[in-house]
Amino acid sequence: MKFSSQFLCILSMAVVCGTVNATTYSMPKTPGDSVIIEHPEDGDVSFTRSQQDETLIDVARQFLLGQTEIVRLNPDLDRWLIKKDTIIVLPNKRILPEGPRNGIVLNLSEFRLYFYQPNGKNGAPVQVRSYAHGVGRQDWKTPLGETRIVKKVKNPSWYPPESIRQEHAANGDPLPAIVGPGPNNPLGSRALHLALKGEYRIHGTDIDKIYGIGMQITHGCIRLYPENIEALYDLVSEGTPVYLVKQPIKVGWLDNKLYVEAHPDLEGDETTHEQRFALALSLIMKANKGELPDFDKAALDQVLTELRGIPTAIYERLPPLEDEVVPDVVNAPAPVSKTPAKLAVNKTAKQAVISKKPTAVAINKTAKSAPTNKSANKTAKSTAKTASKASSPGYYRGSL
């Protein structure tokens, strides 16, 4: 990696001054795009330099990231020992989860909450806020599905269910019948109750569990950093829709480039590389109007192998002609339009050559992928369709 001294200086100042707007993103300007960027001047990721000897978890807390996320972004660093002046990778781009663009969307697979602020024309979101959160562990799974906020409580008391009291008693850590408000309350200072069977909430955390944000450790609830739950509490109202999804693989467009983002399985799930690849193919086809483009297969394989959660471009299409209308694939069915000519990207010569074939070509960062013959493409499409039929309920089917 190469960094300019000026760039690192700016990032170092950001560490000292704080990251007030670190979780707020502008919605994509192009209808149908779903990749959001925190710092438009940066690439797929950003960087910071540690100002002192610390842990990777300290850095996550400072930038309001989850522990799993920052460890996954920095696989070569020791999470418990970060020396002063170490360069640390931070997220910059994210692909919005597949689904409605209103209310709250919780993607359990990436430990992220997305809140679409209805501050645009006709209530359309202009900005989306994204917060790290913890989710239910394997034996206390957070449910999937659509629900809503039914009650808001400030400084809540916690009434531990009998099952949780028995669990704590068995571990030599008995709980009282009521835990009042305060720094040791597991619900933190705010709680948003969900219309689900059982006591499911989006809430804060106590001082003992603050470094567990972004991990699979709760009894099914969604746990946020104290400052994040306080901000979200003030922004939402009772009746706000909440969508709980599980999408380890996400696909989305940005400026005519198709990106893929992949995350590891949650505890209790077990997906093979072949299954991830088949699911990715089905999502790529869905994003490309049912057609499987000639994408960069090596790049996709790397994304699905490393599972770092970094959006990576695997394909580029020609921009629409001036008289063509860009379809909004999120909010409306895509109109049928003529397919533009194929664009072959040569990164060495930095020249674009127009081909006679009526399809576009993938971005290949290392070498051009071998052309896909008809039989191979047919097999890939069949695999993708099979994966689509058997996909997790965490994904949405059909037009949104």
PDB file of C-alpha atoms in Angstrom, residues 108 111 133-143 158 164 167-168 186-187 199-201 203-205 209 212-224 267:
ATOM      1  CA  LEU A 108     -27.027  -9.487  10.965  1.00  0.00           C
ATOM      2  CA  PHE A 111     -23.231  -6.545  12.264  1.00  0.00           C
ATOM      3  CA  HIS A 133     -24.173  -3.586  16.539  1.00  0.00           C
ATOM      4  CA  GLY A 134     -24.005  -6.898  18.357  1.00  0.00           C
ATOM      5  CA  VAL A 135     -26.423  -9.756  17.611  1.00  0.00           C
ATOM      6  CA  GLY A 136     -27.682 -12.926  19.257  1.00  0.00           C
ATOM      7  CA  ARG A 137     -25.266 -15.791  19.704  1.00  0.00           C
ATOM      8  CA  GLN A 138     -25.853 -19.245  18.260  1.00  0.00           C
ATOM      9  CA  ASP A 139     -28.161 -20.462  21.057  1.00  0.00           C
ATOM     10  CA  TRP A 140     -30.046 -17.133  21.266  1.00  0.00           C
ATOM     11  CA  LYS A 141     -30.437 -16.221  17.597  1.00  0.00           C
ATOM     12  CA  THR A 142     -31.841 -12.854  16.557  1.00  0.00           C
ATOM     13  CA  PRO A 143     -34.972 -13.509  14.449  1.00  0.00           C
ATOM     14  CA  TRP A 158     -34.098  -4.661  32.929  1.00  0.00           C
ATOM     15  CA  ILE A 164     -31.269 -15.925  31.528  1.00  0.00           C
ATOM     16  CA  GLU A 167     -27.953 -19.394  32.892  1.00  0.00           C
ATOM     17  CA  HIS A 168     -26.151 -16.769  34.970  1.00  0.00           C
ATOM     18  CA  PRO A 186     -27.171  -4.248  29.933  1.00  0.00           C
ATOM     19  CA  LEU A 187     -29.852  -2.214  28.122  1.00  0.00           C
ATOM     20  CA  GLU A 199     -38.468  -9.197  24.617  1.00  0.00           C
ATOM     21  CA  TYR A 200     -36.519  -8.137  21.525  1.00  0.00           C
ATOM     22  CA  ARG A 201     -35.099  -4.617  21.520  1.00  0.00           C
ATOM     23  CA  HIS A 203     -30.715  -0.955  22.889  1.00  0.00           C
ATOM     24  CA  GLY A 204     -27.460   0.371  24.291  1.00  0.00           C
ATOM     25  CA  THR A 205     -24.916  -1.459  26.401  1.00  0.00           C
ATOM     26  CA  LYS A 209     -19.817  -5.125  27.320  1.00  0.00           C
ATOM     27  CA  GLY A 212     -18.391  -6.548  22.418  1.00  0.00           C
ATOM     28  CA  ILE A 213     -20.203  -4.387  19.875  1.00  0.00           C
ATOM     29  CA  GLY A 214     -19.984  -5.979  16.437  1.00  0.00           C
ATOM     30  CA  MET A 215     -19.948  -9.525  17.790  1.00  0.00           C
ATOM     31  CA  GLN A 216     -22.387 -12.404  18.164  1.00  0.00           C
ATOM     32  CA  ILE A 217     -22.805 -12.233  21.946  1.00  0.00           C
ATOM     33  CA  THR A 218     -26.320 -11.100  22.953  1.00  0.00           C
ATOM     34  CA  HIS A 219     -29.409 -13.039  24.018  1.00  0.00           C
ATOM     35  CA  GLY A 220     -31.094 -12.086  20.748  1.00  0.00           C
ATOM     36  CA  CYS A 221     -31.338  -8.300  21.072  1.00  0.00           C
ATOM     37  CA  ILE A 222     -29.495  -5.723  18.978  1.00  0.00           C
ATOM     38  CA  ARG A 223     -26.846  -3.863  21.016  1.00  0.00           C
ATOM     39  CA  LEU A 224     -25.356  -0.489  19.976  1.00  0.00           C
ATOM     40  CA  GLU A 267     -21.871 -18.984  14.287  1.00  0.00           C
TER      41      GLU A 267
END
